[in-house]
Coordinates of C-alpha atoms and ligand atoms in Angstrom, one line a residue:
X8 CA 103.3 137.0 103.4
X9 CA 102.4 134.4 101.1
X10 CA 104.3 132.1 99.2
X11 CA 103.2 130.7 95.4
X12 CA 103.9 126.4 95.5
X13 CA 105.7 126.0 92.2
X14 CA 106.8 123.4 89.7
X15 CA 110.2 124.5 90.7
X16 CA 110.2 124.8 94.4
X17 CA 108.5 121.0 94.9
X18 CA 111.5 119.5 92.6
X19 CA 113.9 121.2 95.0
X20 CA 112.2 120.0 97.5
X21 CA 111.5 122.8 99.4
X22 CA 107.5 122.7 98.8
X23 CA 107.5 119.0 98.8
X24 CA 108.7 120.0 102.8
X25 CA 106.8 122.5 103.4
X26 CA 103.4 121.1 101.8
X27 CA 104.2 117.6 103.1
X28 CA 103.8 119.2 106.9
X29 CA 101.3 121.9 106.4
X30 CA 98.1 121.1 104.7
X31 CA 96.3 118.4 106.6
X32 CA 92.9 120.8 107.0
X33 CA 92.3 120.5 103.7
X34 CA 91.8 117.1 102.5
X35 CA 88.4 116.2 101.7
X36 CA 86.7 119.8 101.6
X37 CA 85.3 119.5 97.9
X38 CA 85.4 121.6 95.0
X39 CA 86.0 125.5 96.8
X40 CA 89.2 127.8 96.6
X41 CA 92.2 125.6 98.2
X42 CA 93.0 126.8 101.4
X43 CA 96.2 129.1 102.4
X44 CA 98.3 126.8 105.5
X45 CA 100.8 127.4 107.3
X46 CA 104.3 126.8 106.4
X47 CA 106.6 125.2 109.4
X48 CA 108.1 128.6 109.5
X49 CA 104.8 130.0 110.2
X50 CA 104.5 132.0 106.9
X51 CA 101.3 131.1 104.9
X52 CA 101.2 129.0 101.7
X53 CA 99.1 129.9 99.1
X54 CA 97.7 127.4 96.6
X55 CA 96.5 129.5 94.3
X56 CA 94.6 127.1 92.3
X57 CA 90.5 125.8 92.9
X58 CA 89.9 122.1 92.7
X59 CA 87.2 121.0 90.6
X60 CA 87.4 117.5 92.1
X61 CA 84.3 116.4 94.6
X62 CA 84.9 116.3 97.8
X63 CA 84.5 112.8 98.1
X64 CA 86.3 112.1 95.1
X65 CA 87.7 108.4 95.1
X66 CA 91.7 109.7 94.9
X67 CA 93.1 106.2 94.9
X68 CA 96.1 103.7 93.7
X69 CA 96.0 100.1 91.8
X70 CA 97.3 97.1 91.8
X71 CA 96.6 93.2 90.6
X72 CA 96.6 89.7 91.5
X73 CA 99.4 88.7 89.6
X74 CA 101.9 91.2 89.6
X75 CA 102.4 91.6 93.2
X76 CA 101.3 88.5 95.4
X77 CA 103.7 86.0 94.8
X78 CA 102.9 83.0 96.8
X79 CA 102.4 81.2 93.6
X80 CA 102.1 78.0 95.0
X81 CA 101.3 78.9 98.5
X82 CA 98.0 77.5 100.1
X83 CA 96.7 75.9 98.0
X84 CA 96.6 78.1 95.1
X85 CA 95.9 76.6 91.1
X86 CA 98.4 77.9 88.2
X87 CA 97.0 80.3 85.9
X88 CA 98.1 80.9 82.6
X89 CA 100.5 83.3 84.1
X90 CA 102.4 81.0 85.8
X91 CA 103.0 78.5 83.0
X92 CA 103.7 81.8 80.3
X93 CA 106.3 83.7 82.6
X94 CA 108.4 79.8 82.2
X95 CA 108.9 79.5 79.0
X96 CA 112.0 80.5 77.6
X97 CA 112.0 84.1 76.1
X98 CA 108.4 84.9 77.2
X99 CA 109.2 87.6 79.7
X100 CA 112.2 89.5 80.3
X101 CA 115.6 88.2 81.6
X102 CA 113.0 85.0 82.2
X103 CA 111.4 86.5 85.3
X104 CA 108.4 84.8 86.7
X105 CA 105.5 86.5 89.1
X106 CA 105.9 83.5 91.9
X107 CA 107.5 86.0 94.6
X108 CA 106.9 89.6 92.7
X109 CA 106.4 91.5 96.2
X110 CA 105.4 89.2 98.6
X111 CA 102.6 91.0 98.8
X112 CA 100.7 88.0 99.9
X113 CA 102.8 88.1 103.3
X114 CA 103.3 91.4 102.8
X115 CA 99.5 93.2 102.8
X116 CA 99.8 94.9 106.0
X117 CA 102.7 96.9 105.5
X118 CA 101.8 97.4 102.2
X119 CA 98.2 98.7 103.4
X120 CA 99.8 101.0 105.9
X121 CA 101.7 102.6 102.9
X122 CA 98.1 102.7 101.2
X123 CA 97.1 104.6 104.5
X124 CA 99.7 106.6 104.8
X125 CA 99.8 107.6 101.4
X126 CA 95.9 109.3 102.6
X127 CA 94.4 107.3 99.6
X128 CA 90.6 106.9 100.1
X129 CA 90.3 103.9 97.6
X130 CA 92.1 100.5 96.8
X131 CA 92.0 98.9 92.9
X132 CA 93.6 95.5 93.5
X133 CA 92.5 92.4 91.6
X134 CA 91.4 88.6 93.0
X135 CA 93.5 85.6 91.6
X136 CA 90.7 83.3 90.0
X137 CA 93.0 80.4 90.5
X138 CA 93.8 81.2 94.0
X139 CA 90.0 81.1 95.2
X140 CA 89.2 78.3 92.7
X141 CA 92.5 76.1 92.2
X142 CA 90.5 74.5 88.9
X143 CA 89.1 77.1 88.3
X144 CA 85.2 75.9 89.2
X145 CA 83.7 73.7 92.2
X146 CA 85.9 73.2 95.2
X147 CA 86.3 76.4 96.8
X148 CA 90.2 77.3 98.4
X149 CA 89.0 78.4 101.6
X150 CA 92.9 79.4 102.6
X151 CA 93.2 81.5 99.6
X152 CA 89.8 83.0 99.7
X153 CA 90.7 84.2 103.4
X154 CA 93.6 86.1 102.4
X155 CA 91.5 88.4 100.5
X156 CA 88.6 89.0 103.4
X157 CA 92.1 89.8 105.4
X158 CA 93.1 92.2 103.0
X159 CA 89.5 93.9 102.8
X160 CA 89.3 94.1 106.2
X161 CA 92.9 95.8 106.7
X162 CA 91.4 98.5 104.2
X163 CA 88.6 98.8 105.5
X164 CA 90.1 99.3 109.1
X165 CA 92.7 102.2 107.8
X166 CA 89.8 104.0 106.4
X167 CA 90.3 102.7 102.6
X168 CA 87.5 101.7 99.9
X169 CA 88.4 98.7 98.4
X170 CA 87.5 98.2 94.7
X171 CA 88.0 94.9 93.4
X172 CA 88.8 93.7 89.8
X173 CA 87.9 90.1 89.3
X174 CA 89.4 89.2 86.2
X175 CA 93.2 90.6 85.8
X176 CA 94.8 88.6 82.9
X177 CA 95.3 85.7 85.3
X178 CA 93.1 83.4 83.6
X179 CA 93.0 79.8 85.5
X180 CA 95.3 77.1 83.8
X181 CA 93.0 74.6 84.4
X182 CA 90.0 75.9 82.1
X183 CA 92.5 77.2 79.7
X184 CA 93.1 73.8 79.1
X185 CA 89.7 73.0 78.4
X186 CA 89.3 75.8 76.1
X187 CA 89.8 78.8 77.7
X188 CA 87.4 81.8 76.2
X189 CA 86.9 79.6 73.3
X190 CA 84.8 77.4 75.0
X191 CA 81.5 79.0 75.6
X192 CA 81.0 77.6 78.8
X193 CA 84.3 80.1 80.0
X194 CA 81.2 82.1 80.4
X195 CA 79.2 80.7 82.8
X196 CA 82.6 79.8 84.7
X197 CA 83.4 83.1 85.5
X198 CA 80.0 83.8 86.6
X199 CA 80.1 80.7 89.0
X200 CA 83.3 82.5 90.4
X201 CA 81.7 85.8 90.7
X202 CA 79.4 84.3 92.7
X203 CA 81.8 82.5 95.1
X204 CA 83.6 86.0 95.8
X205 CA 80.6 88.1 95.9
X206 CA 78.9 85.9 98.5
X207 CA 82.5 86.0 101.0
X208 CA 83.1 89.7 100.1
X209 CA 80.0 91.4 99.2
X210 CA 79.1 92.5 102.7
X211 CA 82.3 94.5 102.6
X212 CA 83.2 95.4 99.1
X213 CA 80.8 97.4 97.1
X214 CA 82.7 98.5 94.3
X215 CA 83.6 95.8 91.5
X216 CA 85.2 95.4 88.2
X217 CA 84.5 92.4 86.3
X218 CA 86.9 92.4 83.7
X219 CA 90.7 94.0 83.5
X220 CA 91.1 95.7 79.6
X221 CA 89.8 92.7 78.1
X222 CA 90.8 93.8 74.9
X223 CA 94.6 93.8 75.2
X224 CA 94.2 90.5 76.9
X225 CA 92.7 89.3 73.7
X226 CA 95.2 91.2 71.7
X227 CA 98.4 90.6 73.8
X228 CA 97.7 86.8 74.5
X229 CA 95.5 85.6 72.0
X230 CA 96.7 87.2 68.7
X231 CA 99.8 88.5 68.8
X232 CA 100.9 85.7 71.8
X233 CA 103.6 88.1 73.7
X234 CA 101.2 87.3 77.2
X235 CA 100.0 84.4 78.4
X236 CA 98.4 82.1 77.4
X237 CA 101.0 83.0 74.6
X238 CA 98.3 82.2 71.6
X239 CA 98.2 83.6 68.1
X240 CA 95.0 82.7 66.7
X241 CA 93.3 83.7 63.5
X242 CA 91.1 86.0 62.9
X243 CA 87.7 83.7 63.5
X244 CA 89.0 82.5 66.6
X245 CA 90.1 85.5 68.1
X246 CA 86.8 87.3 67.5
X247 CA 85.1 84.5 69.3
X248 CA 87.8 84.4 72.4
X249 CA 86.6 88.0 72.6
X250 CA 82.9 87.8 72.3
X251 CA 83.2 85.3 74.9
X252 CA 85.0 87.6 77.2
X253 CA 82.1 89.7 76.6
X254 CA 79.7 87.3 77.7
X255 CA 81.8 86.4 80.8
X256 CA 81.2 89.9 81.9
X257 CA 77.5 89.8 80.9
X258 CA 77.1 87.2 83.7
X259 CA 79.4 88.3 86.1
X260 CA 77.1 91.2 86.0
X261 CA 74.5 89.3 86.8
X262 CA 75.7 87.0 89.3
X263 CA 77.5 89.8 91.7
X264 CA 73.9 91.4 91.9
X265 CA 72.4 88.5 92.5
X266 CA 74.7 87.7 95.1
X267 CA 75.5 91.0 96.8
X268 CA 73.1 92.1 99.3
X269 CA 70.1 94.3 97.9
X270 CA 70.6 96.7 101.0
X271 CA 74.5 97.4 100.0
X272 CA 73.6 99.0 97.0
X273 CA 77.0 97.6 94.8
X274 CA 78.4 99.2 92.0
X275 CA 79.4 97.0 88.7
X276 CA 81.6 98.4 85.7
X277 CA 85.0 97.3 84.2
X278 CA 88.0 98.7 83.4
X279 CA 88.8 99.5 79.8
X280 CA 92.0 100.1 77.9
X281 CA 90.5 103.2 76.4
X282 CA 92.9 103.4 73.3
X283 CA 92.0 106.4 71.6
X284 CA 93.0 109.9 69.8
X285 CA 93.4 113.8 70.6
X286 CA 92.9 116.3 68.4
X287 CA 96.5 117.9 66.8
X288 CA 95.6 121.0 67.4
X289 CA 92.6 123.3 68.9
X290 CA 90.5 123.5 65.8
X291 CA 86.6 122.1 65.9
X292 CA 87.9 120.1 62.4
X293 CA 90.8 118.0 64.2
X294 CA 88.5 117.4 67.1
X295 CA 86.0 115.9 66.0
X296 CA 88.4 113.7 63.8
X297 CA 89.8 112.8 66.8
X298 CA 86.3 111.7 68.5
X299 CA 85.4 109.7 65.1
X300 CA 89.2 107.6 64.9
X301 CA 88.6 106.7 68.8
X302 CA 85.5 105.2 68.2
X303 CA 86.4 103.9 64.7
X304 CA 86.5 100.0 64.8
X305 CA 87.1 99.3 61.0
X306 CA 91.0 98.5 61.7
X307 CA 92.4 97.0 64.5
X308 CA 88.6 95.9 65.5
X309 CA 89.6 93.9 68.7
X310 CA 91.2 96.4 70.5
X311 CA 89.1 99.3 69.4
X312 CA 86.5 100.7 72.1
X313 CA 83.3 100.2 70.4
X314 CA 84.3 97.4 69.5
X315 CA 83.6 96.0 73.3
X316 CA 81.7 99.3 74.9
X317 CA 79.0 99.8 72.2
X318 CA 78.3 96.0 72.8
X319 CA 78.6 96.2 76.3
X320 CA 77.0 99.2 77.2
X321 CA 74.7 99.7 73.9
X322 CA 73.7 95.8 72.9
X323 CA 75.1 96.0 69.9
X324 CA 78.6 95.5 67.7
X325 CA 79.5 99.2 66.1
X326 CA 78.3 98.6 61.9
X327 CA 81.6 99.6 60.7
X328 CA 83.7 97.1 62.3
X329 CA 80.5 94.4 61.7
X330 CA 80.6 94.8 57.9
X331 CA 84.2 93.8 58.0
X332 CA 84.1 91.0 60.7
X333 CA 80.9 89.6 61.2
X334 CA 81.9 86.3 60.0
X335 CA 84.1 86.0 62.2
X336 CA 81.3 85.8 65.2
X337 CA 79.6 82.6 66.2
X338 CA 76.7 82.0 64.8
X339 CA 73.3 83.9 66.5
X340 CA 75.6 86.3 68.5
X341 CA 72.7 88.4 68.2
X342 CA 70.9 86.8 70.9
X343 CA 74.1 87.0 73.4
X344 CA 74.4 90.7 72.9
X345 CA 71.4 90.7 75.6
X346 CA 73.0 88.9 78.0
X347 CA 76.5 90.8 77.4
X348 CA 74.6 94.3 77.8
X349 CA 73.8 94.9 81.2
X350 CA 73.5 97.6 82.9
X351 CA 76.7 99.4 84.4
X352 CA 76.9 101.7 87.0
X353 CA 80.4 103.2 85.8
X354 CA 83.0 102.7 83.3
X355 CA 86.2 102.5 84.1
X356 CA 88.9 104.2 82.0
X357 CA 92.7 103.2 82.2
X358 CA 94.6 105.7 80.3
X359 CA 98.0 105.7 79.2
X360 CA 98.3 107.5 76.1
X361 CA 96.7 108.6 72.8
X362 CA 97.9 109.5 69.3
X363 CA 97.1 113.0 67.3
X364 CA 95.0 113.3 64.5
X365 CA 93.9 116.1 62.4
X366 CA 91.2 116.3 59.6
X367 CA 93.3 114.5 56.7
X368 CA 92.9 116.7 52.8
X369 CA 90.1 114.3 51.8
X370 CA 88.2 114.9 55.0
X371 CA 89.6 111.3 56.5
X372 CA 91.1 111.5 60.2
X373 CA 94.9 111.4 59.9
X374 CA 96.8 109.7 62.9
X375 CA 99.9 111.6 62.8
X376 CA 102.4 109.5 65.5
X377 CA 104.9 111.6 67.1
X378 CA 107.8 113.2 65.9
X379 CA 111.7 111.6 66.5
X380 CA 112.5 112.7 70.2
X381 CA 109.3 113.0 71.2
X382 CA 108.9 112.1 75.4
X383 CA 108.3 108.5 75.9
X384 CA 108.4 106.2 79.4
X385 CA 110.9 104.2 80.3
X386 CA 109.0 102.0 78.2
X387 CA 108.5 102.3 74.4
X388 CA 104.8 102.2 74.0
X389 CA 104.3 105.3 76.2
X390 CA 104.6 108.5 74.7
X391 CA 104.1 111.3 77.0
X392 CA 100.4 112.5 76.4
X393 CA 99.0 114.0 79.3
X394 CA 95.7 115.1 77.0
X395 CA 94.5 111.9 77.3
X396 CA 93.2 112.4 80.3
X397 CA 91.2 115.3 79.2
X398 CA 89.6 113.7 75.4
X399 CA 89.5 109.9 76.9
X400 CA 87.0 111.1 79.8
X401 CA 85.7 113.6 77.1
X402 CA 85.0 111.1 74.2
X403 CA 83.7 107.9 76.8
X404 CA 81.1 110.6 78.3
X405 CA 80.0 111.6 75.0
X406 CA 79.2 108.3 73.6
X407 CA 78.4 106.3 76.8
X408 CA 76.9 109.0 79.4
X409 CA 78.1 106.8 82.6
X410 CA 80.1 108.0 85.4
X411 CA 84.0 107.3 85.1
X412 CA 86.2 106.5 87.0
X413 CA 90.2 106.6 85.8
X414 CA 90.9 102.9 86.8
X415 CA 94.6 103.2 85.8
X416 CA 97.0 106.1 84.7
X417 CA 101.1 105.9 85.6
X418 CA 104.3 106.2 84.1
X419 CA 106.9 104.0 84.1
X420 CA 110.9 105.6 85.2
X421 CA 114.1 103.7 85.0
X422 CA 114.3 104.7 89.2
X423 CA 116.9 104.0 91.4
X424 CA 117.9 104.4 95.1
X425 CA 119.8 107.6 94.9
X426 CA 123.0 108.3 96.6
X427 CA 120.9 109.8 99.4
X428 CA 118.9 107.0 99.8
X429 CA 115.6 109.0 98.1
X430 CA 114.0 108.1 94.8
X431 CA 113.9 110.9 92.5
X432 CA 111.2 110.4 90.6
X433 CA 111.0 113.6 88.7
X434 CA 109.8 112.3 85.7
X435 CA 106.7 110.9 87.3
X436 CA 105.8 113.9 89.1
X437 CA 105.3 115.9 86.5
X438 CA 103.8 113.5 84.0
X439 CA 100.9 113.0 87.2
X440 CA 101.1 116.5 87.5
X441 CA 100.2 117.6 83.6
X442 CA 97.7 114.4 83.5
X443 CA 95.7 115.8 86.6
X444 CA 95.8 119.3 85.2
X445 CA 93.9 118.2 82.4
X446 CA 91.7 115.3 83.8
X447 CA 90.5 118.7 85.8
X448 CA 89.9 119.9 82.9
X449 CA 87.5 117.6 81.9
X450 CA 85.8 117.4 85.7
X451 CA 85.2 121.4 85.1
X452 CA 83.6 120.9 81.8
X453 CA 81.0 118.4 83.6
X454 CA 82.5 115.0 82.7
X455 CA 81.4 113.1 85.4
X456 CA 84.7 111.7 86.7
X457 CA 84.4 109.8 90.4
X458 CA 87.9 108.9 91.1
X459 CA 91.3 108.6 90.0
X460 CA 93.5 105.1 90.7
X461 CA 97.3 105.9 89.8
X462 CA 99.3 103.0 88.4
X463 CA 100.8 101.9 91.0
X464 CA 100.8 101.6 94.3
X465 CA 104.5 99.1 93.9
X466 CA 106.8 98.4 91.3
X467 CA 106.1 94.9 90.3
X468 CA 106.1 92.4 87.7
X469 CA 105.1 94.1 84.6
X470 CA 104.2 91.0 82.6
X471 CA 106.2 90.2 79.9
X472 CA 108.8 93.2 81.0
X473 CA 108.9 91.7 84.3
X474 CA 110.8 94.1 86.7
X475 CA 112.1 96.3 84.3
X476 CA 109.6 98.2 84.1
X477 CA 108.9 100.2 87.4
X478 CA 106.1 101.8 87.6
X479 CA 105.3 102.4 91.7
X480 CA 105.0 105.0 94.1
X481 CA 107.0 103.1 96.3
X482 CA 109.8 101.5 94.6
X483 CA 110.7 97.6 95.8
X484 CA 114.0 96.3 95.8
X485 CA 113.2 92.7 95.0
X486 CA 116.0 90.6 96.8
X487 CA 115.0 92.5 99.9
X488 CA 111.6 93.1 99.7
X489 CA 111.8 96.5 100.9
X490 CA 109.5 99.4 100.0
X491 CA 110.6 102.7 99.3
X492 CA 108.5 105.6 98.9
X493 CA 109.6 107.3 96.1
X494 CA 109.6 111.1 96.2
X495 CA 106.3 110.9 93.7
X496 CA 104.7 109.1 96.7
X497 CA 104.7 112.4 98.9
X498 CA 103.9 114.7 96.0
X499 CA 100.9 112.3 95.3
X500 CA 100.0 112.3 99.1
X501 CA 100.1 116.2 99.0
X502 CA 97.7 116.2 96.0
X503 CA 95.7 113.8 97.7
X504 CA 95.5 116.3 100.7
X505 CA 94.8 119.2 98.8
X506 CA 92.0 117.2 96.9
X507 CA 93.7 118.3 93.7
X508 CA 94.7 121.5 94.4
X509 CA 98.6 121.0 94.7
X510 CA 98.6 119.2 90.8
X511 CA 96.7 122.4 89.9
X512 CA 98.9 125.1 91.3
X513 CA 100.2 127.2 89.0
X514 CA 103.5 125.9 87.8
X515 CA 107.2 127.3 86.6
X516 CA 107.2 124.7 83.9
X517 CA 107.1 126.1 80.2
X518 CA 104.3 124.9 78.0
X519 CA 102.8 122.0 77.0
X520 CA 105.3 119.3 75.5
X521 CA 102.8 118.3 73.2
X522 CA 100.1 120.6 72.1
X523 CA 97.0 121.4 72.6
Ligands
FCB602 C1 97.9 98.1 81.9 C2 97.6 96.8 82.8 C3 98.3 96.8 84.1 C4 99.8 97.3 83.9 C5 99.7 98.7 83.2 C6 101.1 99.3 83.1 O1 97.6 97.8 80.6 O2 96.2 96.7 83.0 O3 98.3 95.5 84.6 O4 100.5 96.4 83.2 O5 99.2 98.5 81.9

């Protein structure tokens, strides 16, 4: 007899059970039919979905520097901008700082071993420039550069792929105040840092990330000043703090080559806030308004993808948002665009939501925001779009034809340790369970997707929010420091198992809430 996983029976948490004890065989088997297990009672299971994911596919979770080390002062390590931001009054929430966050610093074994027994294949986690530089250049922190050949070697010993971001918002105080990215030389500084990690970690680590979503950096803590460093600078500055980002990442580029082993073969991207649009409803007209508003970089220039991709992986600033800010560029930032354009060998995509638009009367994309009540996070800039992780991949193929990877994608729930000592995450579950239905989607239609890094591995300190915002697998209790998997963690680990085919079985849930 056979028996259908639903929606229904994993909430319940009967198939949570039984699939949490039954499908070991078929991790890792690649894109065929899923397998039919056995149930503890004996009876088989049938998954009666296929998974279009490869069978190495890079199923995976992230992390960064920042937000879960602590240790702020610890060995040696330099302040970033971080550490001076999260102090001053009203910057974050309730006046929380990162200085403990989760101890990960002490903490990286166990909180590998949750990594490995979560089955994930690949680790996103992010290097504190300040903690391998203290200044940010020259003297090398030997103790801090350490913990992180530790960690890489715990990863690599419980069978994970570590993929390492150097840049996560963490910027090192001591350059910020020499100018920060509006000093040109901020570029060759990062690629003197590249180099320093590269050479200690490249025999192990072949996957990197230069940059973290460089473009809410700018936005978040240059313009508007609600992140560190906490700056709101005008227009011609800002366009220069961000230009000089992109530089920074053309020589990173650069220098990790250079400094990797040829014979290791190392892969270089970043990983892009891809803030974009879906189409309102199925029709050909709304879609490709959709495509043309995501790429659009007339409004809201610095945060806009072309903005940054079509100058870092085309060589040259889209025309439309040029003709409204070039003067705002340095002078001759024609001749950087070489330098910022290297080549990439993916692009990393973190995806968190996108808006609707349909083909406006006079032929313009309309953005349509969401209607009162719609789904949000237990944040209030997430509205509950699972489609983005069908037209982002869709949209970034289309116009940059690299491989992706989905670098970050999570939700964040108001959780709590329930009376029974479980996290109920339900809320998560089926928000990961809707976005991998349709980032399959995309994989069957050919976009080239390699891997998929859920936000987060740990609730942690989600800058300016702090610790309200929880956005883990495994929830922490932060006087204790103890890790919980939440009951997302095990339906994630099943997924993982199935290589997909758990998120993809066919579900009890009524439609869509949000069409198409
Ligand atoms: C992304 C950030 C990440 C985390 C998630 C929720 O924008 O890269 O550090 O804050 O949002």
């Amino acid at each position: 007899m056979t028996q259908l996983i639903t929606r229904r029976s994993l909430l319940s948490g009967l198939g949570g059970g039984i699939v949490a004890g039954a499908l070991p065989a078929c991790a890792r088997t690649g894109p065929q039919p899923a397998n039919t297990p056995a149930s503890k009672d004996g009876r088989a299971l049938e998954l009666r979905a296929t998974s279009p994911f490869a069978k190495d596919f890079a199923w995976g979770v992230a992390t960064s520097a920042y937000q879960i080390e602590g240790a702020a002062s610890e060995d040696g390590r330099g302040p970033s901008v971080w550490d001076t931001f999260s102090k001053q009054p009203g910057a974050t929430f309730e006046g929380q700082t990162g200085d403990v966050a989760c101890d990960h610093y002490h903490r990286y074994r166990e909180d590998v071993a949750l990594i490995r027994s979560l089955g994930a294949r690949a680790y996103r986690f992010s290097l504190s420039w300040s903690r391998v530089l203290p200044q940010g250049r020259g003297q090398v922190n030997e103790k801090g550069m350490d913990f992180y050949s530790r960690l890489v070697d715990e990863l690599l010993h419980a069978g994970v792929t570590p993929y390492a971001t150097l840049f996560h918002w963490d910027y090192p105080r001591a350059l910020f105040e020499k100018g920060g990215w509006l000093d040109r030389d901020t570029a060759d500084w990062f690629g003197e840092y590249a180099e320093v990690v590269v050479k200690r970690l490249g025999d192990r680590v072949l996957r990197w990330m230069t940059l973290n979503e460089p473009n809410i950096h700018i936005l978040l803590g240059h313009v508007l000043g609600v992140h560190a460093p906490g700056l709101k600078l005008p227009p011609e500055k800002a366009f220069v703090a961000a230009h000089n980002c992109m530089r920074a990442h053309g020589k990173a580029v650069q220098a990790i080559r250079a400094a990797a082993r040829p014979a290791t073969h190392p892969e270089v991207g970043c990983a892009f806030a891809f803030a974009g649009y879906h189409p309102a409803s199925s029709s050909s007209e709304d879609l490709a308004a959709a495509a043309e508003l995501t790429f659009a970089a007339t409004e809201g220039t610095l945060v806009r993808p072309a903005w940054w991709l079509d100058a870092l992986l085309r060589g040259a600033y889209p025309a439309d948002g040029l003709s409204a800010h070039a003067a705002h560029l340095p002078p001759q930032f024609e001749r950087d665009l070489v330098e910022i354009h290297q080549p990439q060998d993916f692009l990393g995509l973190n995806l968190y939501w996108s808006e609707p638009v349909r083909r406006g009367t006079e032929g313009r994309p309309e953005p349509l925001g969401f209607p009162p009540g719609y789904p949000r996070a237990a944040n209030d800039w997430q509205p509950i779009v699972p489609q983005t992780l069908y037209y982002g991949p869709r949209f970034a193929y289309g116009r940059y034809q690299l491989p992706l990877y989905i670098t970050e994608n999570g939700l964040s729930v108001r959780d709590q340790l329930f009376l029974d000592g479980s996290i109920h995450d339900a809320q998560r579950i089926d928000y990961l369970q809707r976005a991998l239905v349709r980032l399959a989607d995309a994989v069957r239609e050919g976009v080239p997707v390699r891997g998929y890094f859920h936000w987060s591995l740990l609730d942690n300190f989600e800058w300016a929010d702090a610790f309200k915002q929880r956005f883990g697998l495994v929830y922490v209790d932060f006087s204790s420091q103890r890790r919980v998997a939440k009951d997302s963690f095990a339906f994630y680990r099943d997924v993982i198992r199935t290589n997909g085919a758990l998120a993809l079985a066919p579900t009890t849930v009524a439609a869509d809430v949000v069409s198409p």
